[in-house]
Amino acid sequence: MTHAPSLSGVAARHALDPQEVADLANEYHRRFVEHPDFEKFRRATTMYVDCWASYTGYPLIAEWDLEKDKEALFTEALRVLSLKAAVFTMTNRDSKAAELLVSLPVDEMTHAMIAQPTLWVKMSQDTGVPIVHQTDLEELGWNPGDFTTQCYRAAWNEEPPARYWIGAEETMRRLALLEQHHERAGMHRNGRSHEINFAVA
């Protein structure tokens, strides 16, 4: 397995062989799926309905419905976290390198996974698979054919599904449309602020 200890960040990531990343990601993915708490973890993650609000992640999916889309999103997010863990390992724990470019709806589901710390940490400790996520290192900009796509394709012999994997330019277009809808409802900056004081019913 090729490691990239002398490089950092994006350079370290791109020094890796996507097939080797894919092989390790597959192994990490297998360990999680075979863990005795995996189904409990899956149920806990995908039942995030009433206590999870998103204005710019899941809603980028056309005619999105969490009940219909949650299982597919869970599959994509688990694959992403497996790829991130593989890159993290192969770059000697380089957090910047491991923050792969990912479509926003899929990234949203990784947040729902990480919000199950009791199960997630236990599974990580039992399997030896690192948990990799750092919001301040995340970037918007996934596009078909990039390094993430190459690793994904090598690991699962298919393209990232277009319903959930939305390229950077289309993401910005959809974010602008969402902002227009949110503004009409009194939600500014795509849900980051509003002027509702709740004093009037």
mmCIF file with all atom_site columns, C-alpha atoms in Angstrom:
data_model
loop_
_atom_site.group_PDB
_atom_site.id
_atom_site.type_symbol
_atom_site.label_atom_id
_atom_site.label_alt_id
_atom_site.label_comp_id
_atom_site.label_asym_id
_atom_site.label_entity_id
_atom_site.label_seq_id
_atom_site.pdbx_PDB_ins_code
_atom_site.Cartn_x
_atom_site.Cartn_y
_atom_site.Cartn_z
_atom_site.occupancy
_atom_site.B_iso_or_equiv
_atom_site.pdbx_formal_charge
_atom_site.auth_seq_id
_atom_site.auth_comp_id
_atom_site.auth_asym_id
_atom_site.auth_atom_id
_atom_site.pdbx_PDB_model_num
ATOM 1   C CA . MET A 1 1   ? 0.000   0.000  0.000   1.00 0.00 ? 1   MET A CA 1
ATOM 2   C CA . THR A 1 2   ? 1.367   3.433  -0.939  1.00 0.00 ? 2   THR A CA 1
ATOM 3   C CA . HIS A 1 3   ? 1.458   6.061  1.792   1.00 0.00 ? 3   HIS A CA 1
ATOM 4   C CA . ALA A 1 4   ? 2.173   9.767  1.344   1.00 0.00 ? 4   ALA A CA 1
ATOM 5   C CA . PRO A 1 5   ? 3.848   10.878 4.584   1.00 0.00 ? 5   PRO A CA 1
ATOM 6   C CA . SER A 1 6   ? 5.899   13.712 3.073   1.00 0.00 ? 6   SER A CA 1
ATOM 7   C CA . LEU A 1 7   ? 2.930   15.598 1.632   1.00 0.00 ? 7   LEU A CA 1
ATOM 8   C CA . SER A 1 8   ? -0.015  17.287 3.272   1.00 0.00 ? 8   SER A CA 1
ATOM 9   C CA . GLY A 1 9   ? -3.580  18.251 2.490   1.00 0.00 ? 9   GLY A CA 1
ATOM 10  C CA . VAL A 1 10  ? -4.763  18.065 -1.106  1.00 0.00 ? 10  VAL A CA 1
ATOM 11  C CA . ALA A 1 11  ? -1.281  17.152 -2.357  1.00 0.00 ? 11  ALA A CA 1
ATOM 12  C CA . ALA A 1 12  ? -1.191  14.092 -0.098  1.00 0.00 ? 12  ALA A CA 1
ATOM 13  C CA . ARG A 1 13  ? -4.653  13.068 -1.231  1.00 0.00 ? 13  ARG A CA 1
ATOM 14  C CA . HIS A 1 14  ? -3.797  13.227 -4.904  1.00 0.00 ? 14  HIS A CA 1
ATOM 15  C CA . ALA A 1 15  ? -0.538  11.355 -4.403  1.00 0.00 ? 15  ALA A CA 1
ATOM 16  C CA . LEU A 1 16  ? -2.598  8.276  -3.566  1.00 0.00 ? 16  LEU A CA 1
ATOM 17  C CA . ASP A 1 17  ? -3.659  5.551  -5.951  1.00 0.00 ? 17  ASP A CA 1
ATOM 18  C CA . PRO A 1 18  ? -7.493  5.573  -6.108  1.00 0.00 ? 18  PRO A CA 1
ATOM 19  C CA . GLN A 1 19  ? -7.539  1.770  -6.360  1.00 0.00 ? 19  GLN A CA 1
ATOM 20  C CA . GLU A 1 20  ? -5.521  1.398  -3.159  1.00 0.00 ? 20  GLU A CA 1
ATOM 21  C CA . VAL A 1 21  ? -7.813  3.871  -1.413  1.00 0.00 ? 21  VAL A CA 1
ATOM 22  C CA . ALA A 1 22  ? -10.759 1.849  -2.717  1.00 0.00 ? 22  ALA A CA 1
ATOM 23  C CA . ASP A 1 23  ? -9.339  -1.437 -1.445  1.00 0.00 ? 23  ASP A CA 1
ATOM 24  C CA . LEU A 1 24  ? -8.855  -0.110 2.075   1.00 0.00 ? 24  LEU A CA 1
ATOM 25  C CA . ALA A 1 25  ? -12.229 1.660  2.020   1.00 0.00 ? 25  ALA A CA 1
ATOM 26  C CA . ASN A 1 26  ? -13.889 -1.618 1.088   1.00 0.00 ? 26  ASN A CA 1
ATOM 27  C CA . GLU A 1 27  ? -12.223 -3.333 4.032   1.00 0.00 ? 27  GLU A CA 1
ATOM 28  C CA . TYR A 1 28  ? -13.304 -0.570 6.416   1.00 0.00 ? 28  TYR A CA 1
ATOM 29  C CA . HIS A 1 29  ? -16.828 -0.657 4.998   1.00 0.00 ? 29  HIS A CA 1
ATOM 30  C CA . ARG A 1 30  ? -16.995 -4.429 5.490   1.00 0.00 ? 30  ARG A CA 1
ATOM 31  C CA . ARG A 1 31  ? -15.899 -4.142 9.131   1.00 0.00 ? 31  ARG A CA 1
ATOM 32  C CA . PHE A 1 32  ? -18.643 -1.639 9.908   1.00 0.00 ? 32  PHE A CA 1
ATOM 33  C CA . VAL A 1 33  ? -21.387 -3.561 8.127   1.00 0.00 ? 33  VAL A CA 1
ATOM 34  C CA . GLU A 1 34  ? -20.421 -6.762 9.950   1.00 0.00 ? 34  GLU A CA 1
ATOM 35  C CA . HIS A 1 35  ? -20.332 -5.109 13.380  1.00 0.00 ? 35  HIS A CA 1
ATOM 36  C CA . PRO A 1 36  ? -23.120 -6.409 15.670  1.00 0.00 ? 36  PRO A CA 1
ATOM 37  C CA . ASP A 1 37  ? -24.347 -2.860 16.323  1.00 0.00 ? 37  ASP A CA 1
ATOM 38  C CA . PHE A 1 38  ? -24.522 -1.875 12.657  1.00 0.00 ? 38  PHE A CA 1
ATOM 39  C CA . GLU A 1 39  ? -28.293 -2.272 12.267  1.00 0.00 ? 39  GLU A CA 1
ATOM 40  C CA . LYS A 1 40  ? -28.877 -0.312 15.451  1.00 0.00 ? 40  LYS A CA 1
ATOM 41  C CA . PHE A 1 41  ? -26.588 2.394  14.082  1.00 0.00 ? 41  PHE A CA 1
ATOM 42  C CA . ARG A 1 42  ? -28.406 2.420  10.740  1.00 0.00 ? 42  ARG A CA 1
ATOM 43  C CA . ARG A 1 43  ? -31.817 2.736  12.409  1.00 0.00 ? 43  ARG A CA 1
ATOM 44  C CA . ALA A 1 44  ? -30.642 5.516  14.715  1.00 0.00 ? 44  ALA A CA 1
ATOM 45  C CA . THR A 1 45  ? -29.147 7.464  11.828  1.00 0.00 ? 45  THR A CA 1
ATOM 46  C CA . THR A 1 46  ? -32.052 7.167  9.404   1.00 0.00 ? 46  THR A CA 1
ATOM 47  C CA . MET A 1 47  ? -34.765 7.985  11.956  1.00 0.00 ? 47  MET A CA 1
ATOM 48  C CA . TYR A 1 48  ? -33.469 11.548 12.086  1.00 0.00 ? 48  TYR A CA 1
ATOM 49  C CA . VAL A 1 49  ? -36.758 13.134 11.085  1.00 0.00 ? 49  VAL A CA 1
ATOM 50  C CA . ASP A 1 50  ? -38.270 15.333 13.802  1.00 0.00 ? 50  ASP A CA 1
ATOM 51  C CA . CYS A 1 51  ? -35.072 16.603 15.419  1.00 0.00 ? 51  CYS A CA 1
ATOM 52  C CA . TRP A 1 52  ? -32.910 17.337 12.399  1.00 0.00 ? 52  TRP A CA 1
ATOM 53  C CA . ALA A 1 53  ? -33.377 20.464 10.279  1.00 0.00 ? 53  ALA A CA 1
ATOM 54  C CA . SER A 1 54  ? -31.546 21.134 7.040   1.00 0.00 ? 54  SER A CA 1
ATOM 55  C CA . TYR A 1 55  ? -31.990 24.009 4.621   1.00 0.00 ? 55  TYR A CA 1
ATOM 56  C CA . THR A 1 56  ? -29.021 23.472 2.315   1.00 0.00 ? 56  THR A CA 1
ATOM 57  C CA . GLY A 1 57  ? -28.151 19.767 2.410   1.00 0.00 ? 57  GLY A CA 1
ATOM 58  C CA . TYR A 1 58  ? -30.930 17.263 1.823   1.00 0.00 ? 58  TYR A CA 1
ATOM 59  C CA . PRO A 1 59  ? -33.246 19.855 0.174   1.00 0.00 ? 59  PRO A CA 1
ATOM 60  C CA . LEU A 1 60  ? -30.856 20.116 -2.786  1.00 0.00 ? 60  LEU A CA 1
ATOM 61  C CA . ILE A 1 61  ? -32.285 16.776 -3.935  1.00 0.00 ? 61  ILE A CA 1
ATOM 62  C CA . ALA A 1 62  ? -35.079 17.233 -6.473  1.00 0.00 ? 62  ALA A CA 1
ATOM 63  C CA . GLU A 1 63  ? -38.497 16.448 -4.915  1.00 0.00 ? 63  GLU A CA 1
ATOM 64  C CA . TRP A 1 64  ? -36.699 15.239 -1.817  1.00 0.00 ? 64  TRP A CA 1
ATOM 65  C CA . ASP A 1 65  ? -38.493 13.028 0.715   1.00 0.00 ? 65  ASP A CA 1
ATOM 66  C CA . LEU A 1 66  ? -36.464 11.854 3.697   1.00 0.00 ? 66  LEU A CA 1
ATOM 67  C CA . GLU A 1 67  ? -38.564 8.741  4.212   1.00 0.00 ? 67  GLU A CA 1
ATOM 68  C CA . LYS A 1 68  ? -38.025 7.686  0.608   1.00 0.00 ? 68  LYS A CA 1
ATOM 69  C CA . ASP A 1 69  ? -34.415 8.822  0.276   1.00 0.00 ? 69  ASP A CA 1
ATOM 70  C CA . LYS A 1 70  ? -32.906 8.049  3.675   1.00 0.00 ? 70  LYS A CA 1
ATOM 71  C CA . GLU A 1 71  ? -31.744 4.482  2.980   1.00 0.00 ? 71  GLU A CA 1
ATOM 72  C CA . ALA A 1 72  ? -29.978 5.442  -0.239  1.00 0.00 ? 72  ALA A CA 1
ATOM 73  C CA . LEU A 1 73  ? -28.404 8.453  1.461   1.00 0.00 ? 73  LEU A CA 1
ATOM 74  C CA . PHE A 1 74  ? -27.225 6.214  4.303   1.00 0.00 ? 74  PHE A CA 1
ATOM 75  C CA . THR A 1 75  ? -25.554 3.913  1.769   1.00 0.00 ? 75  THR A CA 1
ATOM 76  C CA . GLU A 1 76  ? -23.781 6.842  0.122   1.00 0.00 ? 76  GLU A CA 1
ATOM 77  C CA . ALA A 1 77  ? -22.676 8.386  3.417   1.00 0.00 ? 77  ALA A CA 1
ATOM 78  C CA . LEU A 1 78  ? -21.242 5.117  4.726   1.00 0.00 ? 78  LEU A CA 1
ATOM 79  C CA . ARG A 1 79  ? -19.259 4.776  1.516   1.00 0.00 ? 79  ARG A CA 1
ATOM 80  C CA . VAL A 1 80  ? -17.968 8.336  1.895   1.00 0.00 ? 80  VAL A CA 1
ATOM 81  C CA . LEU A 1 81  ? -16.890 7.826  5.501   1.00 0.00 ? 81  LEU A CA 1
ATOM 82  C CA . SER A 1 82  ? -15.148 4.604  4.481   1.00 0.00 ? 82  SER A CA 1
ATOM 83  C CA . LEU A 1 83  ? -13.244 6.486  1.765   1.00 0.00 ? 83  LEU A CA 1
ATOM 84  C CA . LYS A 1 84  ? -12.358 9.286  4.184   1.00 0.00 ? 84  LYS A CA 1
ATOM 85  C CA . ALA A 1 85  ? -11.096 6.796  6.743   1.00 0.00 ? 85  ALA A CA 1
ATOM 86  C CA . ALA A 1 86  ? -8.957  5.114  4.094   1.00 0.00 ? 86  ALA A CA 1
ATOM 87  C CA . VAL A 1 87  ? -7.371  8.394  2.984   1.00 0.00 ? 87  VAL A CA 1
ATOM 88  C CA . PHE A 1 88  ? -6.820  9.394  6.618   1.00 0.00 ? 88  PHE A CA 1
ATOM 89  C CA . THR A 1 89  ? -4.967  6.126  7.258   1.00 0.00 ? 89  THR A CA 1
ATOM 90  C CA . MET A 1 90  ? -2.957  6.234  4.045   1.00 0.00 ? 90  MET A CA 1
ATOM 91  C CA . THR A 1 91  ? -1.756  9.823  4.610   1.00 0.00 ? 91  THR A CA 1
ATOM 92  C CA . ASN A 1 92  ? -0.616  9.194  8.180   1.00 0.00 ? 92  ASN A CA 1
ATOM 93  C CA . ARG A 1 93  ? -3.711  10.808 9.712   1.00 0.00 ? 93  ARG A CA 1
ATOM 94  C CA . ASP A 1 94  ? -3.812  13.941 7.577   1.00 0.00 ? 94  ASP A CA 1
ATOM 95  C CA . SER A 1 95  ? -7.215  15.450 8.364   1.00 0.00 ? 95  SER A CA 1
ATOM 96  C CA . LYS A 1 96  ? -7.078  17.931 5.497   1.00 0.00 ? 96  LYS A CA 1
ATOM 97  C CA . ALA A 1 97  ? -6.356  15.225 2.951   1.00 0.00 ? 97  ALA A CA 1
ATOM 98  C CA . ALA A 1 98  ? -9.144  13.060 4.337   1.00 0.00 ? 98  ALA A CA 1
ATOM 99  C CA . GLU A 1 99  ? -11.830 15.725 3.904   1.00 0.00 ? 99  GLU A CA 1
ATOM 100 C CA . LEU A 1 100 ? -12.777 14.576 0.432   1.00 0.00 ? 100 LEU A CA 1
ATOM 101 C CA . LEU A 1 101 ? -14.986 16.716 -1.742  1.00 0.00 ? 101 LEU A CA 1
ATOM 102 C CA . VAL A 1 102 ? -18.508 15.341 -1.355  1.00 0.00 ? 102 VAL A CA 1
ATOM 103 C CA . SER A 1 103 ? -21.971 16.297 -2.579  1.00 0.00 ? 103 SER A CA 1
ATOM 104 C CA . LEU A 1 104 ? -23.879 18.309 0.044   1.00 0.00 ? 104 LEU A CA 1
ATOM 105 C CA . PRO A 1 105 ? -26.854 15.933 0.499   1.00 0.00 ? 105 PRO A CA 1
ATOM 106 C CA . VAL A 1 106 ? -24.487 13.016 1.101   1.00 0.00 ? 106 VAL A CA 1
ATOM 107 C CA . ASP A 1 107 ? -22.412 15.125 3.479   1.00 0.00 ? 107 ASP A CA 1
ATOM 108 C CA . GLU A 1 108 ? -25.606 15.907 5.388   1.00 0.00 ? 108 GLU A CA 1
ATOM 109 C CA . MET A 1 109 ? -26.141 12.211 6.052   1.00 0.00 ? 109 MET A CA 1
ATOM 110 C CA . THR A 1 110 ? -22.557 11.834 7.289   1.00 0.00 ? 110 THR A CA 1
ATOM 111 C CA . HIS A 1 111 ? -23.453 14.487 9.890   1.00 0.00 ? 111 HIS A CA 1
ATOM 112 C CA . ALA A 1 112 ? -26.443 12.399 10.949  1.00 0.00 ? 112 ALA A CA 1
ATOM 113 C CA . MET A 1 113 ? -24.106 9.424  11.382  1.00 0.00 ? 113 MET A CA 1
ATOM 114 C CA . ILE A 1 114 ? -21.605 11.374 13.433  1.00 0.00 ? 114 ILE A CA 1
ATOM 115 C CA . ALA A 1 115 ? -24.489 12.556 15.608  1.00 0.00 ? 115 ALA A CA 1
ATOM 116 C CA . GLN A 1 116 ? -24.691 8.995  16.970  1.00 0.00 ? 116 GLN A CA 1
ATOM 117 C CA . PRO A 1 117 ? -21.429 9.222  18.989  1.00 0.00 ? 117 PRO A CA 1
ATOM 118 C CA . THR A 1 118 ? -22.124 6.396  21.438  1.00 0.00 ? 118 THR A CA 1
ATOM 119 C CA . LEU A 1 119 ? -22.557 3.809  18.694  1.00 0.00 ? 119 LEU A CA 1
ATOM 120 C CA . TRP A 1 120 ? -20.128 5.393  16.244  1.00 0.00 ? 120 TRP A CA 1
ATOM 121 C CA . VAL A 1 121 ? -17.229 5.558  18.710  1.00 0.00 ? 121 VAL A CA 1
ATOM 122 C CA . LYS A 1 122 ? -17.875 2.019  19.952  1.00 0.00 ? 122 LYS A CA 1
ATOM 123 C CA . MET A 1 123 ? -17.916 0.678  16.401  1.00 0.00 ? 123 MET A CA 1
ATOM 124 C CA . SER A 1 124 ? -14.764 2.604  15.566  1.00 0.00 ? 124 SER A CA 1
ATOM 125 C CA . GLN A 1 125 ? -12.946 1.234  18.591  1.00 0.00 ? 125 GLN A CA 1
ATOM 126 C CA . ASP A 1 126 ? -14.098 -2.324 17.916  1.00 0.00 ? 126 ASP A CA 1
ATOM 127 C CA . THR A 1 127 ? -13.205 -2.301 14.229  1.00 0.00 ? 127 THR A CA 1
ATOM 128 C CA . GLY A 1 128 ? -10.126 -0.091 14.217  1.00 0.00 ? 128 GLY A CA 1
ATOM 129 C CA . VAL A 1 129 ? -11.702 2.160  11.594  1.00 0.00 ? 129 VAL A CA 1
ATOM 130 C CA . PRO A 1 130 ? -11.004 5.859  12.269  1.00 0.00 ? 130 PRO A CA 1
ATOM 131 C CA . ILE A 1 131 ? -13.821 8.406  12.430  1.00 0.00 ? 131 ILE A CA 1
ATOM 132 C CA . VAL A 1 132 ? -12.918 11.286 10.149  1.00 0.00 ? 132 VAL A CA 1
ATOM 133 C CA . HIS A 1 133 ? -14.828 14.558 10.070  1.00 0.00 ? 133 HIS A CA 1
ATOM 134 C CA . GLN A 1 134 ? -13.827 18.169 10.642  1.00 0.00 ? 134 GLN A CA 1
ATOM 135 C CA . THR A 1 135 ? -16.255 20.884 9.565   1.00 0.00 ? 135 THR A CA 1
ATOM 136 C CA . ASP A 1 136 ? -13.687 23.671 9.306   1.00 0.00 ? 136 ASP A CA 1
ATOM 137 C CA . LEU A 1 137 ? -11.785 21.635 6.706   1.00 0.00 ? 137 LEU A CA 1
ATOM 138 C CA . GLU A 1 138 ? -14.802 20.875 4.522   1.00 0.00 ? 138 GLU A CA 1
ATOM 139 C CA . GLU A 1 139 ? -14.999 22.422 1.055   1.00 0.00 ? 139 GLU A CA 1
ATOM 140 C CA . LEU A 1 140 ? -17.827 22.832 -1.420  1.00 0.00 ? 140 LEU A CA 1
ATOM 141 C CA . GLY A 1 141 ? -16.809 21.723 -4.869  1.00 0.00 ? 141 GLY A CA 1
ATOM 142 C CA . TRP A 1 142 ? -17.428 18.051 -5.675  1.00 0.00 ? 142 TRP A CA 1
ATOM 143 C CA . ASN A 1 143 ? -17.619 17.368 -9.405  1.00 0.00 ? 143 ASN A CA 1
ATOM 144 C CA . PRO A 1 144 ? -18.021 14.149 -11.402 1.00 0.00 ? 144 PRO A CA 1
ATOM 145 C CA . GLY A 1 145 ? -14.701 12.597 -12.321 1.00 0.00 ? 145 GLY A CA 1
ATOM 146 C CA . ASP A 1 146 ? -12.677 14.101 -9.463  1.00 0.00 ? 146 ASP A CA 1
ATOM 147 C CA . PHE A 1 147 ? -10.497 12.173 -7.004  1.00 0.00 ? 147 PHE A CA 1
ATOM 148 C CA . THR A 1 148 ? -13.470 11.238 -4.822  1.00 0.00 ? 148 THR A CA 1
ATOM 149 C CA . THR A 1 149 ? -15.273 9.884  -7.882  1.00 0.00 ? 149 THR A CA 1
ATOM 150 C CA . GLN A 1 150 ? -12.234 7.874  -8.958  1.00 0.00 ? 150 GLN A CA 1
ATOM 151 C CA . CYS A 1 151 ? -11.966 6.232  -5.538  1.00 0.00 ? 151 CYS A CA 1
ATOM 152 C CA . TYR A 1 152 ? -15.730 5.651  -5.371  1.00 0.00 ? 152 TYR A CA 1
ATOM 153 C CA . ARG A 1 153 ? -15.774 4.064  -8.814  1.00 0.00 ? 153 ARG A CA 1
ATOM 154 C CA . ALA A 1 154 ? -12.828 1.811  -7.979  1.00 0.00 ? 154 ALA A CA 1
ATOM 155 C CA . ALA A 1 155 ? -14.407 0.716  -4.686  1.00 0.00 ? 155 ALA A CA 1
ATOM 156 C CA . TRP A 1 156 ? -17.960 -0.015 -5.843  1.00 0.00 ? 156 TRP A CA 1
ATOM 157 C CA . ASN A 1 157 ? -17.696 -0.433 -9.620  1.00 0.00 ? 157 ASN A CA 1
ATOM 158 C CA . GLU A 1 158 ? -20.349 2.180  -10.310 1.00 0.00 ? 158 GLU A CA 1
ATOM 159 C CA . GLU A 1 159 ? -20.794 5.911  -10.651 1.00 0.00 ? 159 GLU A CA 1
ATOM 160 C CA . PRO A 1 160 ? -22.027 7.982  -7.705  1.00 0.00 ? 160 PRO A CA 1
ATOM 161 C CA . PRO A 1 161 ? -25.826 8.188  -8.204  1.00 0.00 ? 161 PRO A CA 1
ATOM 162 C CA . ALA A 1 162 ? -26.725 11.500 -9.812  1.00 0.00 ? 162 ALA A CA 1
ATOM 163 C CA . ARG A 1 163 ? -29.803 12.005 -7.617  1.00 0.00 ? 163 ARG A CA 1
ATOM 164 C CA . TYR A 1 164 ? -27.621 12.446 -4.539  1.00 0.00 ? 164 TYR A CA 1
ATOM 165 C CA . TRP A 1 165 ? -24.299 13.475 -6.047  1.00 0.00 ? 165 TRP A CA 1
ATOM 166 C CA . ILE A 1 166 ? -24.788 16.991 -7.390  1.00 0.00 ? 166 ILE A CA 1
ATOM 167 C CA . GLY A 1 167 ? -21.909 18.832 -9.046  1.00 0.00 ? 167 GLY A CA 1
ATOM 168 C CA . ALA A 1 168 ? -20.597 22.176 -7.773  1.00 0.00 ? 168 ALA A CA 1
ATOM 169 C CA . GLU A 1 169 ? -22.153 24.398 -10.455 1.00 0.00 ? 169 GLU A CA 1
ATOM 170 C CA . GLU A 1 170 ? -25.569 22.753 -10.144 1.00 0.00 ? 170 GLU A CA 1
ATOM 171 C CA . THR A 1 171 ? -25.281 22.923 -6.355  1.00 0.00 ? 171 THR A CA 1
ATOM 172 C CA . MET A 1 172 ? -24.803 26.696 -6.499  1.00 0.00 ? 172 MET A CA 1
ATOM 173 C CA . ARG A 1 173 ? -27.777 27.039 -8.869  1.00 0.00 ? 173 ARG A CA 1
ATOM 174 C CA . ARG A 1 174 ? -30.015 25.019 -6.568  1.00 0.00 ? 174 ARG A CA 1
ATOM 175 C CA . LEU A 1 175 ? -28.809 26.893 -3.488  1.00 0.00 ? 175 LEU A CA 1
ATOM 176 C CA . ALA A 1 176 ? -29.791 30.162 -5.151  1.00 0.00 ? 176 ALA A CA 1
ATOM 177 C CA . LEU A 1 177 ? -33.266 28.784 -5.942  1.00 0.00 ? 177 LEU A CA 1
ATOM 178 C CA . LEU A 1 178 ? -33.688 27.529 -2.381  1.00 0.00 ? 178 LEU A CA 1
ATOM 179 C CA . GLU A 1 179 ? -32.706 30.928 -1.047  1.00 0.00 ? 179 GLU A CA 1
ATOM 180 C CA . GLN A 1 180 ? -35.466 32.547 -3.097  1.00 0.00 ? 180 GLN A CA 1
ATOM 181 C CA . HIS A 1 181 ? -38.039 30.158 -1.622  1.00 0.00 ? 181 HIS A CA 1
ATOM 182 C CA . HIS A 1 182 ? -36.714 30.639 1.902   1.00 0.00 ? 182 HIS A CA 1
ATOM 183 C CA . GLU A 1 183 ? -36.776 34.435 1.579   1.00 0.00 ? 183 GLU A CA 1
ATOM 184 C CA . ARG A 1 184 ? -40.464 34.325 0.645   1.00 0.00 ? 184 ARG A CA 1
ATOM 185 C CA . ALA A 1 185 ? -41.067 32.402 3.873   1.00 0.00 ? 185 ALA A CA 1
ATOM 186 C CA . GLY A 1 186 ? -39.084 34.949 5.910   1.00 0.00 ? 186 GLY A CA 1
ATOM 187 C CA . MET A 1 187 ? -35.984 32.765 6.268   1.00 0.00 ? 187 MET A CA 1
ATOM 188 C CA . HIS A 1 188 ? -32.829 34.646 5.327   1.00 0.00 ? 188 HIS A CA 1
ATOM 189 C CA . ARG A 1 189 ? -29.447 33.371 4.129   1.00 0.00 ? 189 ARG A CA 1
ATOM 190 C CA . ASN A 1 190 ? -30.924 29.946 3.437   1.00 0.00 ? 190 ASN A CA 1
ATOM 191 C CA . GLY A 1 191 ? -32.249 29.434 6.935   1.00 0.00 ? 191 GLY A CA 1
ATOM 192 C CA . ARG A 1 192 ? -29.358 31.009 8.857   1.00 0.00 ? 192 ARG A CA 1
ATOM 193 C CA . SER A 1 193 ? -31.480 33.843 10.228  1.00 0.00 ? 193 SER A CA 1
ATOM 194 C CA . HIS A 1 194 ? -35.070 35.089 10.496  1.00 0.00 ? 194 HIS A CA 1
ATOM 195 C CA . GLU A 1 195 ? -37.026 37.904 12.152  1.00 0.00 ? 195 GLU A CA 1
ATOM 196 C CA . ILE A 1 196 ? -39.799 35.830 13.731  1.00 0.00 ? 196 ILE A CA 1
ATOM 197 C CA . ASN A 1 197 ? -40.219 36.746 17.424  1.00 0.00 ? 197 ASN A CA 1
ATOM 198 C CA . PHE A 1 198 ? -42.968 34.173 18.114  1.00 0.00 ? 198 PHE A CA 1
ATOM 199 C CA . ALA A 1 199 ? -44.976 36.756 20.087  1.00 0.00 ? 199 ALA A CA 1
ATOM 200 C CA . VAL A 1 200 ? -47.806 36.699 17.537  1.00 0.00 ? 200 VAL A CA 1
ATOM 201 C CA . ALA A 1 201 ? -49.531 33.402 16.730  1.00 0.00 ? 201 ALA A CA 1
#
